[in-house]
Coordinates of C-alpha atoms in Angstrom, one line a residue:
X1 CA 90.3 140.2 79.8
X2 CA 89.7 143.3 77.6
X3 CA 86.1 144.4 76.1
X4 CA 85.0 147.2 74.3
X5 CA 81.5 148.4 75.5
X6 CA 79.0 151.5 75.0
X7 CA 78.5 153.0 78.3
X8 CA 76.7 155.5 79.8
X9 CA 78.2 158.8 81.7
X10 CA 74.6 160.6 82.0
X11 CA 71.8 162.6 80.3
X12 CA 73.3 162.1 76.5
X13 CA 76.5 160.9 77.4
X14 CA 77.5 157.7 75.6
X15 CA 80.7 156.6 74.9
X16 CA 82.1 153.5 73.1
X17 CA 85.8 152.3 75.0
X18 CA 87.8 149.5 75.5
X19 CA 88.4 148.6 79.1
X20 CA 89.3 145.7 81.2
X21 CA 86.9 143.2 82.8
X22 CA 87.8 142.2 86.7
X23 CA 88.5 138.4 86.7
X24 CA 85.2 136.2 87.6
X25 CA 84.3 135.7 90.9
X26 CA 83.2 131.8 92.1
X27 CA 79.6 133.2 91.6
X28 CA 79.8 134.8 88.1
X29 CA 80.5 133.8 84.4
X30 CA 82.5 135.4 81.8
X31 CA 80.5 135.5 78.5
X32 CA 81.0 136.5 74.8
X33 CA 78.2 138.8 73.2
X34 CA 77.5 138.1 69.6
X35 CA 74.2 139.9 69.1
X36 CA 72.4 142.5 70.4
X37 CA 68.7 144.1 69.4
X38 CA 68.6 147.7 70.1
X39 CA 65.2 148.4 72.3
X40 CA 63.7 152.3 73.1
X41 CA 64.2 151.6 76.7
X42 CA 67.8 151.9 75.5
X43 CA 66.8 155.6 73.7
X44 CA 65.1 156.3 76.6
X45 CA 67.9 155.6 78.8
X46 CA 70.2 157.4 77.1
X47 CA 67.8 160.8 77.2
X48 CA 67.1 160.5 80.7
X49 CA 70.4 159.4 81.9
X50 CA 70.4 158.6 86.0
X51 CA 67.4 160.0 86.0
X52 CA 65.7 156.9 84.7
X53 CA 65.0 154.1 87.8
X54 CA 67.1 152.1 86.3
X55 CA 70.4 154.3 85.8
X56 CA 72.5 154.8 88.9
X57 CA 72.9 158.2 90.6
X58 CA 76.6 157.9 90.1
X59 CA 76.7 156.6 86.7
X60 CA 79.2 159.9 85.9
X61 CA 81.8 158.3 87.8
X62 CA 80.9 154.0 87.2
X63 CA 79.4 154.3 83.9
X64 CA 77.0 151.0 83.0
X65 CA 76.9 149.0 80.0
X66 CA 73.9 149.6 77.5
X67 CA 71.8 147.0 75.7
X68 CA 69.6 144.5 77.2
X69 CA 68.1 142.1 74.2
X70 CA 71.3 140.1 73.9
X71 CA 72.7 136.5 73.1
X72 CA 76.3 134.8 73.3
X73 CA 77.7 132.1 74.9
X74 CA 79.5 131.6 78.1
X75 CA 83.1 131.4 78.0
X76 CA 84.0 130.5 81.7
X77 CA 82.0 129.6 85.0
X78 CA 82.9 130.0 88.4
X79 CA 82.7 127.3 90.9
X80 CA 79.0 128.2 92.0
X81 CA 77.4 127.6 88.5
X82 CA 79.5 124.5 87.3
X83 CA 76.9 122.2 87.8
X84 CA 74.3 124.3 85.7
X85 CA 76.0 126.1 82.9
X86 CA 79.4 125.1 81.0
X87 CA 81.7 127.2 78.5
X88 CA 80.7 127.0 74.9
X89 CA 76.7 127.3 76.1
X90 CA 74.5 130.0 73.7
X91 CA 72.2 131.9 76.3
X92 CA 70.1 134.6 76.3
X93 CA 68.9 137.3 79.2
X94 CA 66.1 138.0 81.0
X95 CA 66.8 141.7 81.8
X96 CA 64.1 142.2 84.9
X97 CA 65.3 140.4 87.5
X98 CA 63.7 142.3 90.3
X99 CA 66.5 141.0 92.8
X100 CA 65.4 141.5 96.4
X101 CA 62.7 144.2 94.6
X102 CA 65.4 146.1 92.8
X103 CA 64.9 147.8 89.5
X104 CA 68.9 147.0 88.7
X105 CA 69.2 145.4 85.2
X106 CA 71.3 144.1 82.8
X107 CA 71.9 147.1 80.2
X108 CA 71.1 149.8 82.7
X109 CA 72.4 149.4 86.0
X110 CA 75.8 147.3 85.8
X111 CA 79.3 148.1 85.1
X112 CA 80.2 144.8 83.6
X113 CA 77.0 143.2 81.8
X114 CA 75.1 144.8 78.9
X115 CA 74.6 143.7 75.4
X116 CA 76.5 146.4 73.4
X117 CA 80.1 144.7 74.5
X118 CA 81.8 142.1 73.3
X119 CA 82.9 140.6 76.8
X120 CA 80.8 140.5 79.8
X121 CA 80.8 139.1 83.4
X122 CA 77.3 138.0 84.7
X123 CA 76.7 138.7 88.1
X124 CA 75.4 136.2 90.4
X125 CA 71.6 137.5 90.5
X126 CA 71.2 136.8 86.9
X127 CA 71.6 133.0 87.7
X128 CA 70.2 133.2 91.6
X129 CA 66.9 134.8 89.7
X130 CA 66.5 131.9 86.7
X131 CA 67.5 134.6 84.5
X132 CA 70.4 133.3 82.6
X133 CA 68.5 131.5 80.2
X134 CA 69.8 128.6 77.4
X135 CA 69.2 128.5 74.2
X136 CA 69.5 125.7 72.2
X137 CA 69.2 126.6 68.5
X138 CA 70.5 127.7 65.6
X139 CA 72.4 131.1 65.3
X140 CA 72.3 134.0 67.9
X141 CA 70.0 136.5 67.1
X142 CA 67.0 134.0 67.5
X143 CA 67.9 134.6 70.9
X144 CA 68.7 138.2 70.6
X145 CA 64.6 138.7 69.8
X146 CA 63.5 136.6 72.8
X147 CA 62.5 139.5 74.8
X148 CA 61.0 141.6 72.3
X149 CA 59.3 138.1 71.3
X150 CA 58.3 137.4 74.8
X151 CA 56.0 140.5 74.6
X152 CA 54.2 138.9 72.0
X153 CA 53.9 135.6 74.1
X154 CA 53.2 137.7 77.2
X155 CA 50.5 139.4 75.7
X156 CA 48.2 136.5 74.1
X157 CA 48.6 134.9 77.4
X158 CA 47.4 137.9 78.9
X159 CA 44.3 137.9 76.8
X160 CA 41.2 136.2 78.9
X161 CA 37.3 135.4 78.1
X162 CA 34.6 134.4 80.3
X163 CA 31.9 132.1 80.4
X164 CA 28.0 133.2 81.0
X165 CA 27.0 133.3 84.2
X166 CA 30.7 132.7 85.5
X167 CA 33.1 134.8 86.8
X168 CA 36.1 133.1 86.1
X169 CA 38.5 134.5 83.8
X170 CA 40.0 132.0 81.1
X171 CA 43.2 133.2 80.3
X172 CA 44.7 133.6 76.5
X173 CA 43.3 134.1 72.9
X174 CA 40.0 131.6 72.7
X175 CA 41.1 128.5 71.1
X176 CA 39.3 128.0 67.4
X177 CA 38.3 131.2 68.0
X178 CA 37.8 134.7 65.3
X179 CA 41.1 136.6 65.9
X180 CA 41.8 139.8 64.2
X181 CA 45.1 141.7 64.2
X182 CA 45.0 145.2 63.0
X183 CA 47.9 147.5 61.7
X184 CA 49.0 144.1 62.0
X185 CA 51.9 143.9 59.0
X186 CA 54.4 145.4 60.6
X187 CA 57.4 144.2 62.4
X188 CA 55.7 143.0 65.6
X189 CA 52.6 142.1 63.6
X190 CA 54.5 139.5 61.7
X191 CA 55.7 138.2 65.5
X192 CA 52.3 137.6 66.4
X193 CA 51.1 136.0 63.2
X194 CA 53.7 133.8 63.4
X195 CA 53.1 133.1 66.7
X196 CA 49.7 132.6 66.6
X197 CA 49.5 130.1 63.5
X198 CA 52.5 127.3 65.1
X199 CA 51.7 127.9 68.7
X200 CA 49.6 124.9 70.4
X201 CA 46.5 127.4 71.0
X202 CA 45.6 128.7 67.5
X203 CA 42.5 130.8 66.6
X204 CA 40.5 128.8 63.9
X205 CA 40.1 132.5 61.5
X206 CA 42.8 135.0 61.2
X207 CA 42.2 138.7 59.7
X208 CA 45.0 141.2 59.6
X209 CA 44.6 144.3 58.3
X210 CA 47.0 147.3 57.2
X211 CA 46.9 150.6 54.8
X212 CA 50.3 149.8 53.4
X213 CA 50.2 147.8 50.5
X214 CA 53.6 146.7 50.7
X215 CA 53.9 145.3 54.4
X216 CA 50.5 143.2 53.2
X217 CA 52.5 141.8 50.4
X218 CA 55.2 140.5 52.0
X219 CA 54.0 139.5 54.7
X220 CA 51.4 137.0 52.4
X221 CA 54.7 136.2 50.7
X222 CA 55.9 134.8 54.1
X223 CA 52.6 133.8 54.8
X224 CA 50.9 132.2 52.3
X225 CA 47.2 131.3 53.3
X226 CA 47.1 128.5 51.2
X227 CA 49.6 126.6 53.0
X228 CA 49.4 128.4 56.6
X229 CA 45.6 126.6 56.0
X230 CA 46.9 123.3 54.7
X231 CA 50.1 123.0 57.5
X232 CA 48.4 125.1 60.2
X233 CA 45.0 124.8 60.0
X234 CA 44.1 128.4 60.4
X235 CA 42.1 130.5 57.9
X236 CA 44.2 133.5 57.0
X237 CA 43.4 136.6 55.3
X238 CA 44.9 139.9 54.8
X239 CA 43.1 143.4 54.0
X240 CA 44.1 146.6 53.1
X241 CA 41.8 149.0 54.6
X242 CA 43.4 152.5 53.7
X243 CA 40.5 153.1 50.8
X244 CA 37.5 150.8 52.4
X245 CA 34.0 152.5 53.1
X246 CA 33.3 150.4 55.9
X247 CA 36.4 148.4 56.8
X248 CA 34.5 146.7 60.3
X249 CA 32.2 145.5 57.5
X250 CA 34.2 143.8 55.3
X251 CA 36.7 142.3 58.0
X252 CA 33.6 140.5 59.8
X253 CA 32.5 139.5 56.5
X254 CA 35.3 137.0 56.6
X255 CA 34.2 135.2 59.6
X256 CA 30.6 133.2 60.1
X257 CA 29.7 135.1 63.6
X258 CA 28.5 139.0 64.7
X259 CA 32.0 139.5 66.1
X260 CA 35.6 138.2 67.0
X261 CA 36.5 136.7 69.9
X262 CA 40.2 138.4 69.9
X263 CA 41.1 141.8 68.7
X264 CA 44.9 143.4 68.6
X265 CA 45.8 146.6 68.0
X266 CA 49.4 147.6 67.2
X267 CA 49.3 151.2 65.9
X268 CA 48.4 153.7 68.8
X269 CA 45.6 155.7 66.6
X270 CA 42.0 156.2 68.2
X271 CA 40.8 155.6 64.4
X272 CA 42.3 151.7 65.2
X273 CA 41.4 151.1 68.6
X274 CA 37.9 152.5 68.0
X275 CA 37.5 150.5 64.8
X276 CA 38.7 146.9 67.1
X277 CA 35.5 147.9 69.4
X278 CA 33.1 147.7 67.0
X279 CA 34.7 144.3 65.8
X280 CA 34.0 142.7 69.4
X281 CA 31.8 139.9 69.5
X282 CA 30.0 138.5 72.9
X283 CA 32.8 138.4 75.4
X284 CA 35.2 139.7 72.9
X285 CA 38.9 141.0 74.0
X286 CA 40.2 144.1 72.7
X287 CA 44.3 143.7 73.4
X288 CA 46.1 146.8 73.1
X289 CA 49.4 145.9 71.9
X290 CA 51.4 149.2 70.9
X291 CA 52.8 151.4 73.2
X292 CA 51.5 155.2 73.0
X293 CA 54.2 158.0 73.8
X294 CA 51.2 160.3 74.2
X295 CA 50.7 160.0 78.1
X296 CA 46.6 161.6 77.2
X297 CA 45.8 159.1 74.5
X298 CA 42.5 157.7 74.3
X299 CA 40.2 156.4 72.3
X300 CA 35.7 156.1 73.1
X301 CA 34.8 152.2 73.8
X302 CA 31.4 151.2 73.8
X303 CA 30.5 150.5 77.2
X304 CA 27.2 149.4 76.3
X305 CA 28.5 146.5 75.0
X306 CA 30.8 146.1 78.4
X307 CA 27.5 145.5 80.3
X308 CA 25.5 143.4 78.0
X309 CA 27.9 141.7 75.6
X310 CA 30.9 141.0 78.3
X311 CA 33.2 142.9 75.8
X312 CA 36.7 143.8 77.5
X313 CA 40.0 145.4 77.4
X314 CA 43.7 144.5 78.0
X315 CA 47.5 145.8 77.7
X316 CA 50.6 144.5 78.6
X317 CA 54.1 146.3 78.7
X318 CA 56.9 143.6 78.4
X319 CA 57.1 139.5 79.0
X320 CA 58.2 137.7 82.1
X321 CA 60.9 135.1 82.6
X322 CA 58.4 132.5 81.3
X323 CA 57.2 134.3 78.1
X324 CA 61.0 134.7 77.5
X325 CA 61.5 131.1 78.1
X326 CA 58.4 129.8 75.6
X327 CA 60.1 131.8 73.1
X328 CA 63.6 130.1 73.3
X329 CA 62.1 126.9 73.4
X330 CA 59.7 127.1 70.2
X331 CA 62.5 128.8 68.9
X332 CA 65.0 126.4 69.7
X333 CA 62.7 123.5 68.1
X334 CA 62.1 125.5 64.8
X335 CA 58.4 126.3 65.8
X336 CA 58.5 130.1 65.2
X337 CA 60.9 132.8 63.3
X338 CA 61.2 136.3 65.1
X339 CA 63.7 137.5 61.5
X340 CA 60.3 139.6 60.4
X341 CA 60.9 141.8 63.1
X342 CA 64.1 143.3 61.6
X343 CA 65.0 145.4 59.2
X344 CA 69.0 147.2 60.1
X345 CA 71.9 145.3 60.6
X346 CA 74.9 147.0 61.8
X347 CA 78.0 146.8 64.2
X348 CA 79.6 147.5 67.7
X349 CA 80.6 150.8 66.0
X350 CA 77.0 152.2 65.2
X351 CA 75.4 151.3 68.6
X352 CA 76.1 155.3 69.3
X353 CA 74.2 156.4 67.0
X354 CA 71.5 153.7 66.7
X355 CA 70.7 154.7 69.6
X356 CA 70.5 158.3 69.7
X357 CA 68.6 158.4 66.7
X358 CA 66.1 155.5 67.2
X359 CA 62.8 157.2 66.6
X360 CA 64.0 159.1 63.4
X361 CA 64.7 155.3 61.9
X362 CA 62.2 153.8 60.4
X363 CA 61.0 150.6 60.2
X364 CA 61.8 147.3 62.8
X365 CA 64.4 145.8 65.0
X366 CA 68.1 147.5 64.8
X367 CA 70.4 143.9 65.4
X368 CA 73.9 144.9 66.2
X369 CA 76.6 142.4 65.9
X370 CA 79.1 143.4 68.7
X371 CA 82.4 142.3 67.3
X372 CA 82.2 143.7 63.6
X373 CA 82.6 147.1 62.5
X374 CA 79.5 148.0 60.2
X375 CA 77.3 150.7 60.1
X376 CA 73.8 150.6 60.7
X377 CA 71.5 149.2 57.4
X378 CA 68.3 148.9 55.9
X379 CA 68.1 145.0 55.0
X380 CA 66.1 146.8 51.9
X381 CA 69.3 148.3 51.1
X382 CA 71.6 145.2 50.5
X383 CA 70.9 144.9 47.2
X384 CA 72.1 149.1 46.3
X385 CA 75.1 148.9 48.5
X386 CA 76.0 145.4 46.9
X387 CA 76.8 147.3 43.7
X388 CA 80.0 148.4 45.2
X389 CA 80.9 146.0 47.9
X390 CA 80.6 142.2 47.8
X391 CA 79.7 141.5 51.4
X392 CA 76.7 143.4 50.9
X393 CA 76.3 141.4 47.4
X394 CA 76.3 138.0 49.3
X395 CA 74.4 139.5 51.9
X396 CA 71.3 140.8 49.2
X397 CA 71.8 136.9 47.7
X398 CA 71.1 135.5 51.0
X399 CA 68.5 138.0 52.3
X400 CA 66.2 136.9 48.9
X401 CA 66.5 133.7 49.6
X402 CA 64.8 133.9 52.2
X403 CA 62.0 136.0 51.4
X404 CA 63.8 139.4 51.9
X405 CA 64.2 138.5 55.7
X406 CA 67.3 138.0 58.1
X407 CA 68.7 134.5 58.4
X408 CA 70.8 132.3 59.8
X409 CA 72.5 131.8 56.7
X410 CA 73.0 135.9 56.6
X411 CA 74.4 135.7 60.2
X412 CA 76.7 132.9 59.9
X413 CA 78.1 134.9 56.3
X414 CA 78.1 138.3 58.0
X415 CA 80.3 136.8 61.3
X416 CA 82.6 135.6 58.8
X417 CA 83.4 138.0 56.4
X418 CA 82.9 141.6 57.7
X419 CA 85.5 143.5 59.3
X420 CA 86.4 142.9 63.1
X421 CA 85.8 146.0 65.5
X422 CA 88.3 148.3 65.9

C-alpha cells in the first residue's frame, strides 16, 4: 500500500513523498492516520536532526516518519494482535515506549510509523508495550490531544501534600482544596481548568489569572462560573492582573484561608513563579507547569517558608502511558474537551512548514489533517477567509457555535468537504 509521509533526511532536511509501505508482518497492523497535533519535540527534531537521541545516525539514508500526537484507526491486523485489536478500531499512541530501555519512538525513530502520513504500519513494540491505545469516542482529534492532555493529567497527579508530623507524601492537587492557576488562560490553561472542574478530585476554589483581557473572556465564555458552580461544584473566578497593585492580594482575597493549597504556573517568567510563592499556604505546592527554553532560568522561593510552612515545589515534563490512558477514557465518556487547546487547522501539505516555523506561530495546538490539502490557519481567521471561500464559511458557522472552539462537528465538515492531498 502507498502513503505519503513527511520524513526526515537530517539537520533541516524534511521532505514530504509518497512511497510504498512493506506488507504487515504477523506482529504488526496497518493503520490510517486522520489527525495529527504538531508538538516542539517535532521542531526540535527537525533542528537537531540525528543528533537528537531520538533520530537515527543513519536517518540520511532510512529517513523516519515525523509526528507523534496522532489518532486513526486500524485498517488490518496481523495474526499476533487478532485477539486484541480489529480493523475499523480509532486508537491513539503512546509515543515513549522505552522498549528494552530504548529511546526509539513513534515520530522519530521509525521508517514506517509517524503521525504526518496517511498510512502507517505499527510495529510490534507499540502493542508488546500497552502502547497502542483505543479510543472510544467521538471524532479523531480528541485523541490527537491525548498526549499533550496527558501532561496535564500527569502533572496534577504529580502534585503531593503532607500531613504534620508525617512524612508521607499524598499524591495530587488536595481535594476541596484552594487551587490557583496563573497565566492560566491560555491553551494549556484551559486543559487544566477543564480538567480540574469534571475530574473526580476537584479543588473546592479556583482562581486563574492572566494579563490578556481577551484569553480571560473567552475562557469565562467557555467557563461560566455560574454554572461550572451549579454542575461542578467548584468556585471559579478569573482575574486580570496586568494593572493590579498587589495582585497576591487580591487573588487570596477570593479564598477564606492565608494561602492555597495548589499553585500552577504556566508562563516561564520569574515575575509568575515568584508571585505563586508568596500565594503558598501551609504545605502549599508550587507546580511548575511550562517548559523554559532558557537552560539558566530561575526564579527566588522563599525557603523560610520551606522549613516552617512545609511549602514545596514540583515539575513534570510529559505524561505516562496511564495519564494518556485517563485522558482517552474521560474523553471517550464526554467528561473533558481538549478543543481549547487549538487554534490552526491545516493539512498533510503544511506539516513542512508548520513545523519549521513553530515558534514564530502564535498561539495553541497546530492539528493537521493528514489526507487533505489545506494550509495551516488561525481558527480566528475562519470568519476573513470565509468571505471568499465557502468551506471556510461553514467552517466560521460551525466554529461559533461552539464558542469559537474546534469541534467535532468542524471535523466531521472539514473531512468531508476540503480537498484530498495531492
Amino acid at each position: 500500500m502507498k502513503t505519503k509521509a513527511v520524513r526526515i533526511y537530517g539537520k533541516e532536511d524534511l521532505r514530504l513523498e509518497e512511497f510504498e509501505l512493506p506488507p504487515i508482518k504477523e506482529d504488526e497492523i496497518l493503520a490510517h492516520v486522520v489527525s495529527d497535533s504538531i508538538c516542539k519535540s517535532s521542531y526540535k527534531a527537525y533542528k537537531q536532526g540525528p543528533d537528537h537521541k531520538r533520530i537515527p545516525d543513519d536517518v540520511h539514508e532510512n529517513p523516519t516518519m515525523i509526528g507523534h500526537e496522532f489518532s486513526g484507526k486500524i485498517v488490518e491486523v496481523g495474526k499476533k494482535w487478532k485477539d486484541q485489536f480489529e480493523p475499523g478500531m480509532k486508537f491513539s499512541i503512546q509515543p515513549a515506549l522505552n522498549y528494552k530501555g530504548s529511546l526509539d519512538a513513534p515520530g522519530y525513530s521509525y521508517q514506517y510509523i509517524g503521525g504526518d502520513a496517511t498510512y502507517i504500519v505499527i510495529p510490534q513494540e507499540v502493542m508488546e508495550m500497552g502502547c497502542l491505545l483505543p479510543y472510544s469516542g467521538e471524532g479523531y482529534f480528541p485523541a490527537s490531544l491525548s498526549e499533550p492532555m496527558s501532561c496535564i493529567v500527569g502533572a496534577f497527579h504529580a502534585s503531593y501534600h503532607t500531613k504534620p508530623g508525617s512524612y508521607q507524601h499524598y499524591m495530587d492537587i488536595k481535594e476541596n482544596g484552594n487551587m490557583a492557576m496563573l497565566a492560566g488562560a491560555g491553551p494549556m490553561g484551559m486543559g487544566s481548568i477543564e480538567y480540574a472542574i469534571n475530574r473526580d478530585r476537584r479543588p473546592g476554589k479556583l482562581v486563574v489569572t492572566d494579563i490578556d483581557e481577551d484569553r480571560l473572556k473567552q475562557a469565562e465564555q467557555v467557563f461560566p462560573p455560574e454554572k461550572i458552580k451549579q454542575n461542578n461544584g467548584v468556585d471559579l473566578y478569573f482575574i486580570n492582573t496586568k494593572n493590579l497593585e498587589n495582585p497576591v492580594e487580591e487573588i487570596i482575597s477570593h479564598i477564606d484561608a492565608p494561602g492555597f493549597d495548589d499553585v500552577f504556573v504556566f508562563a516561564p517568567v520569574r515575575q509568575v513563579v515568584e508571585q505563586a510563592d508568596a500565594l503558598l499556604g501551609r504545605d502549599g505546592c508550587l507546580n511548575f507547569f511550562a517548559g523554559p527554553t532558557d537552560k539558566n532560568f530561575k526564579a527566588e522561593f522563599n525557603f523560610y517558608n520551606v522549613h516552617y510552612a512545609s511549602t514545596h515545589i514540583v515539575g513534570t515534563s510529559g505524561g505516562n502511558t496511564d495519564d494518556m490512558k485517563e485522558s482517552l477514557d474521560l474523553m471517550s465518556e464526554g467528561r473533558i474537551n481538549p478543543s481549547f487547546m487549538i487554534t490552526h487547522i491545516g493539512g498533510l501539505n503544511a506539516v513542512i512548514d508548520t513545523t519549521k516555523n513553530l515558534p514564530n506561530i502564535p498561539g495553541g495546538k497546530k492539528l493537521m489533517y493528514t489526507n487533505i490539502n489545506m494550509d495551516l490557519t488561525a481558527i480566528e481567521d475562519f470568519e476573513e477567509k470565509g468571505k471568499e471561500d465557502p468551506l471556510f464559511k461553514k467552517l466560521h458557522e460551525i466554529v461559533e457555535k461552539h464558542n469559537g472552539l474546534w469541534s467535532v462537528e468542524a471535523e466531521e465538515y472539514l473531512l468531508e468537504n476540503a480537498p484530498g492531498i495531492q
